[in-house]
Coordinates of C-alpha atoms and ligand atoms in Angstrom, one line a residue:
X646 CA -69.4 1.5 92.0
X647 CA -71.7 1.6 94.7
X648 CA -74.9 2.9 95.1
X649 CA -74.6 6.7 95.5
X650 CA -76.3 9.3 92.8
X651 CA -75.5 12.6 91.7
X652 CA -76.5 15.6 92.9
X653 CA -78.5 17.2 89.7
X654 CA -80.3 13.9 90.2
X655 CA -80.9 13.8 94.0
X656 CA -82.8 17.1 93.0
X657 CA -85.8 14.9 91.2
X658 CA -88.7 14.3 92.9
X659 CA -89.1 11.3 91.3
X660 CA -85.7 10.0 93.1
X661 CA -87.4 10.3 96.3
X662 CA -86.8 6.9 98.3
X663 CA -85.5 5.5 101.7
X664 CA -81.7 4.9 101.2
X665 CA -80.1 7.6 99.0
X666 CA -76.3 8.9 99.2
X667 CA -74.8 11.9 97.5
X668 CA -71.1 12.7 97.7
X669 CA -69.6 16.2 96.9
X670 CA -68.7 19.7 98.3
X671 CA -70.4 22.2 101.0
X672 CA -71.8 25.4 99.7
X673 CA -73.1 26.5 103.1
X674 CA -73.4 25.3 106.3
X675 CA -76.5 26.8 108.2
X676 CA -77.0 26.1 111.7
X677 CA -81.2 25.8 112.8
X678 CA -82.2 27.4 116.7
X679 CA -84.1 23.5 116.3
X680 CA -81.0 21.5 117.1
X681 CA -80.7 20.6 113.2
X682 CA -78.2 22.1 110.4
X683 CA -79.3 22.7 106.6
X684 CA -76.2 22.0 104.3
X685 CA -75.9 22.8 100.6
X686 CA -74.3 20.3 99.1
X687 CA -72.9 20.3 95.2
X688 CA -71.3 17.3 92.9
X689 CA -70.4 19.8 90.0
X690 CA -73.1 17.2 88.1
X691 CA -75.5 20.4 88.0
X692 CA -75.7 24.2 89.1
X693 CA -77.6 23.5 91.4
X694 CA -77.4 22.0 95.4
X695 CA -79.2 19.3 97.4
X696 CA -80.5 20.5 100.5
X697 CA -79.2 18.4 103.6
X698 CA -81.0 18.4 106.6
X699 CA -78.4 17.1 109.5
X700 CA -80.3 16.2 112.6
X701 CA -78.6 17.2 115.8
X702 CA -79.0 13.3 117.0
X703 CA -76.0 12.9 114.5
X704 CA -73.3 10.8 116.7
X705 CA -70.6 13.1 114.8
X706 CA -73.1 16.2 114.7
X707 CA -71.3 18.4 117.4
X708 CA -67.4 16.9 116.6
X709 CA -67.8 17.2 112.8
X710 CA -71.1 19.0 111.4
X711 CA -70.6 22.0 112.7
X712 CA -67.8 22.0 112.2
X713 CA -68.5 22.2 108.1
X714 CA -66.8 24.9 105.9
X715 CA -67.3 26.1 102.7
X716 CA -65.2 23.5 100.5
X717 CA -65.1 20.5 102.7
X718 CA -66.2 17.1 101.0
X719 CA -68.8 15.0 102.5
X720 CA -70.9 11.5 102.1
X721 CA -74.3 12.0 103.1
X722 CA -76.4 9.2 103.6
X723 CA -80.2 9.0 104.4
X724 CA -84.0 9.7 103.2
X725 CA -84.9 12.0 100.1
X726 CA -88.1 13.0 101.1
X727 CA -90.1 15.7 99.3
X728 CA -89.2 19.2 100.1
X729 CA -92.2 21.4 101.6
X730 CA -89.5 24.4 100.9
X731 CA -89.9 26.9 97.6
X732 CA -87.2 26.6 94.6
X733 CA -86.6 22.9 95.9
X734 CA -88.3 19.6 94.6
X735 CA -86.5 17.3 97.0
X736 CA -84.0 17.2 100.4
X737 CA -81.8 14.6 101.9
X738 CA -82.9 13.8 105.9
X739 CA -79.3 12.7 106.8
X740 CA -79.0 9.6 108.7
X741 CA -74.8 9.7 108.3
X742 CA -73.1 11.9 107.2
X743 CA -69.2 11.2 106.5
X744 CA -66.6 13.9 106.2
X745 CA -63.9 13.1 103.7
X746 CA -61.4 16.3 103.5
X747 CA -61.4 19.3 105.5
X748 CA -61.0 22.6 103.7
X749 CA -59.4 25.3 106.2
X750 CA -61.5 28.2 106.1
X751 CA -58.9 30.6 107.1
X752 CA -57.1 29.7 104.2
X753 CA -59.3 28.2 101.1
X754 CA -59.8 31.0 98.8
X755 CA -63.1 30.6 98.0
X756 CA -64.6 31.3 101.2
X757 CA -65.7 34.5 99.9
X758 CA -69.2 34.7 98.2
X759 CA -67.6 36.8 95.2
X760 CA -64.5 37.0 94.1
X761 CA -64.1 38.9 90.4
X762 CA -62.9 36.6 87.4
X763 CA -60.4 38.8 87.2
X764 CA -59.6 37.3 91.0
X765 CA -60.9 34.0 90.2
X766 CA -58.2 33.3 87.3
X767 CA -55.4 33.5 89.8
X768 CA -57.1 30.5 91.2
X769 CA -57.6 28.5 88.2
X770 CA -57.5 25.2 89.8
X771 CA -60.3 25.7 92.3
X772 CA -62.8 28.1 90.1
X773 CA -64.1 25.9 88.5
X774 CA -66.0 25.2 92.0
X775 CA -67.9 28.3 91.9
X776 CA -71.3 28.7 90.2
X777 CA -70.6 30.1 86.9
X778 CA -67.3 28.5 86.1
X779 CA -68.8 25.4 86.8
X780 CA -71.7 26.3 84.4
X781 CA -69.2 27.4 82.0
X782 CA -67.3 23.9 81.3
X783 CA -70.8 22.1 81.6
X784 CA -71.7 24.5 78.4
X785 CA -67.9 24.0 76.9
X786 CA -68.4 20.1 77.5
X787 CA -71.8 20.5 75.6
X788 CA -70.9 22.2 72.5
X789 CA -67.7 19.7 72.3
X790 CA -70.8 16.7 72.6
X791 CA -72.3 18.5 69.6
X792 CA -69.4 19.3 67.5
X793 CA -69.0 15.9 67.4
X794 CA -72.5 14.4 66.7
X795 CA -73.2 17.3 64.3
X796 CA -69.9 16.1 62.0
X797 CA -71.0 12.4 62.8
X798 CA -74.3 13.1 61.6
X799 CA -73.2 14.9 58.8
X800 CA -70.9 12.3 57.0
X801 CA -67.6 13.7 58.3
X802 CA -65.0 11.4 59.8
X803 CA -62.6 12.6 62.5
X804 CA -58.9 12.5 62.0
X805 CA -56.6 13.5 64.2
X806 CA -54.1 16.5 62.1
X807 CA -50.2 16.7 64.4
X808 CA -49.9 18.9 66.8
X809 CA -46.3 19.6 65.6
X810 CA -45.8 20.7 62.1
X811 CA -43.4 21.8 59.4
X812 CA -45.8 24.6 58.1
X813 CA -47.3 27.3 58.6
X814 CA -50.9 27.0 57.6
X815 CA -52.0 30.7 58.2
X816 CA -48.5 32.1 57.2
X817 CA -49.0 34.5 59.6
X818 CA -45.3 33.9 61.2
X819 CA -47.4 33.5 64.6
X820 CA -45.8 29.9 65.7
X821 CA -44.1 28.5 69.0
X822 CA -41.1 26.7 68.3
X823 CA -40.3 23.0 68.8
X824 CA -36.7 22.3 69.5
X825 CA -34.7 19.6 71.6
X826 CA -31.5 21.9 71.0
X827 CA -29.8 22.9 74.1
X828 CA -31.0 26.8 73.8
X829 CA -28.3 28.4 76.8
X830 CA -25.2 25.9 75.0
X831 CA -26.7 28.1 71.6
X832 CA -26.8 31.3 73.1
X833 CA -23.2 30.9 74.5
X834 CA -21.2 29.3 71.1
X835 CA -23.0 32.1 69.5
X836 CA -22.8 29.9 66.5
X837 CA -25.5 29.6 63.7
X838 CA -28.4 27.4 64.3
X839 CA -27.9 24.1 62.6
X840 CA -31.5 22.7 62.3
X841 CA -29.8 18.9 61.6
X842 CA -28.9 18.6 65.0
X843 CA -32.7 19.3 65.8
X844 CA -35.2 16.5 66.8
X845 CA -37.2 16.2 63.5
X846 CA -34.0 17.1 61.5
X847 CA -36.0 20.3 60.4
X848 CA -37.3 23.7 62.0
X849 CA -40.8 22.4 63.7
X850 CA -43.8 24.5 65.3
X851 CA -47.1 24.0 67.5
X852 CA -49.6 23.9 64.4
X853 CA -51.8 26.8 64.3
X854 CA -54.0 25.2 62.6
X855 CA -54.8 21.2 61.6
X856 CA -56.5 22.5 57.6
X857 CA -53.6 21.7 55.6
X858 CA -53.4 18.0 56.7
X859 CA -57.4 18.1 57.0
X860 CA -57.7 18.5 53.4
X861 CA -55.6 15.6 52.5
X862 CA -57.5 13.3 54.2
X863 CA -61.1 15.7 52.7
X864 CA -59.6 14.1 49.0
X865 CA -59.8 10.8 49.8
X866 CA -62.1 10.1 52.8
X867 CA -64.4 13.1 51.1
X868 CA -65.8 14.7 54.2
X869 CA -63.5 15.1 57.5
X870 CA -63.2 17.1 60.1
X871 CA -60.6 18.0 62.6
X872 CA -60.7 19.1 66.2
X873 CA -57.8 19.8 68.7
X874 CA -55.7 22.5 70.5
X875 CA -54.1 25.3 67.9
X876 CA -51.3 27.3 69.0
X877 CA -51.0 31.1 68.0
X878 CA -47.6 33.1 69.6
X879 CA -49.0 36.3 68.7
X880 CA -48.8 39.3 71.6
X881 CA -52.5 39.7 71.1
X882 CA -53.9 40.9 74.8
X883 CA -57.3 41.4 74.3
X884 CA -61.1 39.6 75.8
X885 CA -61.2 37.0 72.4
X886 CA -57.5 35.8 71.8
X887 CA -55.8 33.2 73.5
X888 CA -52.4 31.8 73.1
X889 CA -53.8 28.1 73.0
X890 CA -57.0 27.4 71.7
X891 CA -59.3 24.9 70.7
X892 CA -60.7 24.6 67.0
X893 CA -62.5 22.3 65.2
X894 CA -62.2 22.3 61.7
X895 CA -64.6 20.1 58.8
X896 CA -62.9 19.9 55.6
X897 CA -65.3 18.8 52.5
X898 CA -64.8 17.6 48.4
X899 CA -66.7 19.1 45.8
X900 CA -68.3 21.4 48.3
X901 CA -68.2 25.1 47.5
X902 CA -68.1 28.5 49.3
X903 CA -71.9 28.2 48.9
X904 CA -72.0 25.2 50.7
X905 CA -69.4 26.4 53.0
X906 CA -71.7 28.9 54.4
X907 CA -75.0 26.4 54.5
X908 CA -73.1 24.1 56.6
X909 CA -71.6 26.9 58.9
X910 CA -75.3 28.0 59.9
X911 CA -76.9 24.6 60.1
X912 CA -73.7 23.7 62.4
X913 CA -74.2 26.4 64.7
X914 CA -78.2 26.6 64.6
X915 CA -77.2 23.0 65.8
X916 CA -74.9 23.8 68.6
X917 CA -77.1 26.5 70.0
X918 CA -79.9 24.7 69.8
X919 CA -78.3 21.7 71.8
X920 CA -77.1 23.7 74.8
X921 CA -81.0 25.4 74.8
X922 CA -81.9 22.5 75.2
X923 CA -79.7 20.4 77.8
X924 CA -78.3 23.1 79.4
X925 CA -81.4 24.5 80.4
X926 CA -80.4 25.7 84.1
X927 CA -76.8 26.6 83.0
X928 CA -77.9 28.9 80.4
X929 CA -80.9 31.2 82.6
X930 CA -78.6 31.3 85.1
X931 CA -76.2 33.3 82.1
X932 CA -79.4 35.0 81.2
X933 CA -80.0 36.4 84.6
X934 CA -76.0 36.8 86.0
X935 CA -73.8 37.5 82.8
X936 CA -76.0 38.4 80.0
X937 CA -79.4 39.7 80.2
X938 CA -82.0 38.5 77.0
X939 CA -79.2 35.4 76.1
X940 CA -81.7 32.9 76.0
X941 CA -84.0 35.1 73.3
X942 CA -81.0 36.2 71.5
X943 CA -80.0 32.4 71.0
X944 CA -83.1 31.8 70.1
X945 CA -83.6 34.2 67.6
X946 CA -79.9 33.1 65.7
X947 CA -81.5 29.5 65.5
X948 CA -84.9 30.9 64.1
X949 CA -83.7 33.5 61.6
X950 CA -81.4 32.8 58.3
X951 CA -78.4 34.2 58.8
X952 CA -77.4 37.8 56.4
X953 CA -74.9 37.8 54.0
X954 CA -72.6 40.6 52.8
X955 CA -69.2 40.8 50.8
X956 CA -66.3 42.2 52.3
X957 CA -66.5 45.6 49.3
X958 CA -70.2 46.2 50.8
X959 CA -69.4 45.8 54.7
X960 CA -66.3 48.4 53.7
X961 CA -68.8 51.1 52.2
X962 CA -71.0 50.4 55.5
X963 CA -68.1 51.4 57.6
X964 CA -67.2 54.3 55.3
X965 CA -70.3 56.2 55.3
X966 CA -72.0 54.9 58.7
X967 CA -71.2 57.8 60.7
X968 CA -69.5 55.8 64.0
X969 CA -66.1 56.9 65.0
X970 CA -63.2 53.7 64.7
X971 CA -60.1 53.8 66.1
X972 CA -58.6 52.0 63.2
X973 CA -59.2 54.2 60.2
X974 CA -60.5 51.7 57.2
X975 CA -60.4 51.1 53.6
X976 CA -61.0 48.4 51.3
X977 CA -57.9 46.3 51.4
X978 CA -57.3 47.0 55.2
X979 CA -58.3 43.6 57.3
X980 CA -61.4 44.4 59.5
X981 CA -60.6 45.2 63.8
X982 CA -62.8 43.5 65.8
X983 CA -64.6 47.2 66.4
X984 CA -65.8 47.0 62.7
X985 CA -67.2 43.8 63.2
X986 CA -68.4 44.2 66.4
X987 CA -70.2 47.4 64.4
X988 CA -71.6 45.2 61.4
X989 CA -72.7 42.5 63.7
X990 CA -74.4 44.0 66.5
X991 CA -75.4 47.4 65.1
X992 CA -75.8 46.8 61.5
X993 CA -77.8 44.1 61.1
X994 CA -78.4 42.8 65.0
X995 CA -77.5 39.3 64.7
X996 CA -74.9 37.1 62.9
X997 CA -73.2 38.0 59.9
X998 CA -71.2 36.0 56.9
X999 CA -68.8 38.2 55.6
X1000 CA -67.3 36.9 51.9
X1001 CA -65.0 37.5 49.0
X1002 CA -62.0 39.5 51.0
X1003 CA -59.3 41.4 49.0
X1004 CA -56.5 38.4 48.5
X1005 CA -53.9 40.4 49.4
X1006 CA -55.0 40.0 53.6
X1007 CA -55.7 36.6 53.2
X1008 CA -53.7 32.9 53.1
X1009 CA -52.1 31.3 50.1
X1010 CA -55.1 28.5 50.1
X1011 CA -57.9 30.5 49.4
X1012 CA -59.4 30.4 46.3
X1013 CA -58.6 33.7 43.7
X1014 CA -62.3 34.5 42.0
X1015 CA -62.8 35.8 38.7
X1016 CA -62.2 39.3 39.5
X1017 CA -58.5 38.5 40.4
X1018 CA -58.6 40.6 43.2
X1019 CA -60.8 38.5 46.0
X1020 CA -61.0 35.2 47.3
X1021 CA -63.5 33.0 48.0
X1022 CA -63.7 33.4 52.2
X1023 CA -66.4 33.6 54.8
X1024 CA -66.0 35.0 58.1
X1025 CA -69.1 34.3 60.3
X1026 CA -69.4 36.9 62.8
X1027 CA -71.7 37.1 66.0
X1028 CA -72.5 40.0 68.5
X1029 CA -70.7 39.9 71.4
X1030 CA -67.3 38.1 70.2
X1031 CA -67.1 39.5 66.3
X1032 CA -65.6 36.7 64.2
X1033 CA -66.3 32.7 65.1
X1034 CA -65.4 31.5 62.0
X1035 CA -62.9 31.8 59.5
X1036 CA -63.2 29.7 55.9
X1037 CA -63.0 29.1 52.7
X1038 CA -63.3 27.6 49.4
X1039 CA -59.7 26.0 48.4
X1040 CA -57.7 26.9 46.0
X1041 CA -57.8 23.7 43.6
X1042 CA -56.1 24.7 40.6
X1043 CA -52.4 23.8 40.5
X1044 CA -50.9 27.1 38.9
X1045 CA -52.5 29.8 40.3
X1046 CA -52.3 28.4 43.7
X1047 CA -48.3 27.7 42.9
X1048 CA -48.7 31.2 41.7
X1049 CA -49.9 32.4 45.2
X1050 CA -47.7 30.7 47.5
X1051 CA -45.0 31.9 45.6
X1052 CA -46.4 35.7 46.3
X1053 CA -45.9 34.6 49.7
X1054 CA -43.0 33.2 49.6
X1055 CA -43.7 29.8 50.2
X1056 CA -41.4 27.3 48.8
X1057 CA -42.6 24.4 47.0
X1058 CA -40.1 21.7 48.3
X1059 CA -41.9 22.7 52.0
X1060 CA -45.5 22.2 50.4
X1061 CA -44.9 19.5 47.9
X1062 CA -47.4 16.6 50.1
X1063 CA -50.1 19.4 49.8
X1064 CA -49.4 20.9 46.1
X1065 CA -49.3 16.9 45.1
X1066 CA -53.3 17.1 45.9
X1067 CA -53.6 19.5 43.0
X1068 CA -51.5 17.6 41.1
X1069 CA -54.0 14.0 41.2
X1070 CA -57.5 14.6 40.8
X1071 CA -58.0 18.0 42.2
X1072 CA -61.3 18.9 43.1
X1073 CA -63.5 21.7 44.3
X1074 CA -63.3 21.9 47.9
X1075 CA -63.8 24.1 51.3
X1076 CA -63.9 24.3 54.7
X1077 CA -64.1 26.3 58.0
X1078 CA -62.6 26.6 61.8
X1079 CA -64.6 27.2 64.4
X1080 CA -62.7 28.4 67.8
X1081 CA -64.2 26.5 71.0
X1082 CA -63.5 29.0 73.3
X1083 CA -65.4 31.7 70.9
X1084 CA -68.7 29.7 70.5
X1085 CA -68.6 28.9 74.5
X1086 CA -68.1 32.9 75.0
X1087 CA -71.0 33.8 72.6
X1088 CA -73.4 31.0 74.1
X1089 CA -72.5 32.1 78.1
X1090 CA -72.3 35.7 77.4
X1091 CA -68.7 35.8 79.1
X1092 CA -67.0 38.6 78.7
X1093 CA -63.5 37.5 78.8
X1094 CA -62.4 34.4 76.6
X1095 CA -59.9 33.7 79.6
X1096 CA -62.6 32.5 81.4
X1097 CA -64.1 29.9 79.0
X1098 CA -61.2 27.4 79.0
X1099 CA -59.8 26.2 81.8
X1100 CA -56.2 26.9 82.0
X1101 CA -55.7 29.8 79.6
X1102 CA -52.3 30.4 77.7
X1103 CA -51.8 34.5 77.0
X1104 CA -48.8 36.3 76.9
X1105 CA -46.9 35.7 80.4
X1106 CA -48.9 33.6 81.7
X1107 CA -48.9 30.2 81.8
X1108 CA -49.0 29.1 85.7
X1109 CA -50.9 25.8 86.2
Ligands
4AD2458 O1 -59.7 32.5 60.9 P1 -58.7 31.5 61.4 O2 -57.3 31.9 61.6 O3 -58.8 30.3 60.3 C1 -58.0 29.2 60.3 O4 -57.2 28.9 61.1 C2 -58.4 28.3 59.1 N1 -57.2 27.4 58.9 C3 -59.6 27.6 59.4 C4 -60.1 26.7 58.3 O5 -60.5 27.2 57.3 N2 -60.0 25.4 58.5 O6 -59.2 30.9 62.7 C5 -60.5 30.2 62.8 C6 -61.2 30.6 64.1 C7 -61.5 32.1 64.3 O7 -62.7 32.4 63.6 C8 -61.6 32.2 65.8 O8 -62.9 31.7 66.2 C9 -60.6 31.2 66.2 O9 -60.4 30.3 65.2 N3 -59.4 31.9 66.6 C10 -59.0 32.1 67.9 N4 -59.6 31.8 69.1 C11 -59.0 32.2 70.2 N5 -57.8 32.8 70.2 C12 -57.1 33.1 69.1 N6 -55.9 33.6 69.1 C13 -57.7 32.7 67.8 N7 -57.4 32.8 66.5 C14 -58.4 32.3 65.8

């Protein structure tokens, strides 16, 4: 490598010095009455640009630097000197500069100042080169960072659950099919589907969800956690759903829904606290662009203990609060993220754990309690997004969760590797899923979970 520095560096005065290079893309190109051009020029490395100052005794000034669009890619070599200029600590007195690709400004799309996201997604291989994209996936890149030193810290190992799967974790029915069959030859013979033929000898999906195989590895390694793309196929159009997400999933022996929820908070107080403080220009940019107050409001989740409520109390809130839904509720109705959206942000004004739900709207592998009627889950919801995370204590007792899967009509010769932990020295256990693309929308403030990943899946669409 040679000797050349990125940009979010260049911009420290203490990097001042004789012979610096940068390398990366022109913001703007503004040409000085003196004879001299001022470029902005950005590596991605940081939100914001160096400041070039191209002398007009350039041998390629007239040919090339003028010549500079918005997008074109550059080597600038020559002095970092202190900047006299406001909002600046340093800029680069060119003594070469070197123009690498041209970007044809009657046709690059992003010659435009603002485009909407709306806009920007049809463009999804080039937003990333505007300002708030770019902050976005520094912020996605640093909550993956902490994810992974939070687990690491913690005890968990990481295991690696399949991507393709036999079951269906959430037995929601919600799953994108695996097949080598020859679909059109199908469709023509009209015959019956003969799953022998198939790859895997067996109907197969995208996993929605890596638990089940988490918790095998939680009863012997003890503490584990998953993290990888999950695949939902439901026609769910909305601002917090995608079709492919990202979720990362701890999985912990003899812990219980008590310590569920302790390690859910100190996780994301953890998170949050970790993009405060290394995303520090990514995140007021937020505050001041997307959401007003973010940086206070992140501040206050890391300060204050989260509230608690049961699923029967947040269902009499909603009853008698007075606020017109458009989903009518009741107990044993699942929540819409309006009601949450109602507990969270106008209820108690901050994050929420939501526990003991009516079994009947949630999976086989949650944990009947003593009333027979709930289990033992925790939803954590935040303003903003509703639910982030969805969890539970396990069902460890062999008959009642037989019992269960067979209300659900789950056959045991599917879910024998899983009932078989049950079967040799069960224990107490629980664990949680956090969606990526959630926790990124909640930290930026984005409103649209579309533009927190970079190449969203949603229904009919699926371009780059
Ligand atoms: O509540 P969910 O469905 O829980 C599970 O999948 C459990 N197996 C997790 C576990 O206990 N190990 O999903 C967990 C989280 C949600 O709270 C949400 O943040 C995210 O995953 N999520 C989605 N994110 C984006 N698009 C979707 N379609 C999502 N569905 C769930």
């Amino acid at each position: 490598m040679s000797d050349w520095i990125p940009v979010k560096q260049a911009r420290m005065a203490e990097s001042v010095g004789p012979n610096c290079e940068i390398r990366g893309w022109v913001r703007t190109r503004r040409d000085s009455k003196g004879g001299f051009s001022f470029l902005e020029i950005n590596d991605g490395s940081s939100l914001g640009n160096v400041q070039v100052v191209a002398p007009g005794e350039l041998s390629n000034y007239a040919s090339e630097v003028q010549k500079l669009t918005v997008g074109c890619s550059v080597v600038v070599r020559g002095e970092l000197q202190s900047s006299p200029a406001k909002g600046q600590a340093t800029e680069l007195h060119a003594n070469e500069i070197r123009v690498l690709g041209w970007a044809d400004p009657e046709h690059y799309p992003l010659q435009k100042k603002r485009h909407s996201f709306e806009k920007l997604r049809e463009w999804a291989h080039l937003r990333t080169r505007t300002n708030t994209l770019g902050a976005v996936m520094r912020v996605r890149d640093q909550i993956s960072q902490s994810i992974h030193q939070f687990f690491h810290e913690n005890g968990f190992f990481y295991v690696n659950t399949p991507i393709i799967t036999a079951s269906d974790c959430e037995g929601a029915g919600e799953m994108f099919r695996v097949t080598t069959l020859d679909l059109e030859r199908l469709a023509k013979s009209g015959g019956p589907v003969n799953f022998s033929f198939d790859f895997f000898d067996k109907p197969t999906f995208l996993t929605v969800s890596g638990q089940l195989e988490a918790e095998t590895y939680a009863t012997s390694l003890g503490r584990v956690y998953t993290f990888g793309p999950t695949f939902r196929a439901e026609n769910s159009n909305t601002s917090r759903h995608l079709a492919e997400f990202w979720m990362v999933e701890p999985e912990a022996s003899f812990f219980d829904l008590s310590d569920n929820m302790q390690l859910a908070e100190k996780f994301l107080k953890q998170v949050f606290g970790d993009v405060l403080e290394h995303c520090g220009e990514d995140m007021e940019f937020f505050d001041l662009r997307i959401e007003k107050g973010k940086i206070d409001q992140i501040r206050g989740v890391i300060d204050k203990p989260f509230q608690h409520m049961t699923y029967t109390d947040a269902i009499k809130v909603l009853e008698t609060c007075g606020e017109s839904f458009d989903y009518q509720i009741q107990w044993g109705s699942d929540l819409q993220a309006e009601h949450e959206r109602f507990l969270t942000e106008k209820h108690v004004g901050g994050p929420l754990i939501l526990t003991d739900y009516p079994s009947t709207i949630k999976p086989f592998y949650m944990r009947v309690s003593d009333d027979g009627k709930t289990v033992a889950a925790m939803d954590v919801l935040v303003p903003g997004v509703g639910e982030i995370i969805g969890g539970s204590q396990r069902e460890e007792r062999l008959d009642v969760l037989q019992r269960r899967m067979a209300e659900q009509s789950l056959s045991d010769d599917d879910y024998w590797w899983y009932t078989d932990l049950r079967k040799y020295g069960t224990v107490p256990h629980a664990g949680f899923g956090l969606g990526l693309e959630r926790a990124v929308q909640y930290v930026t403030g984005m409103a649209n979970i579309r533009d927190v990943i970079p190449f969203p899946r949603t229904p009919g669409s699926a371009e780059f």
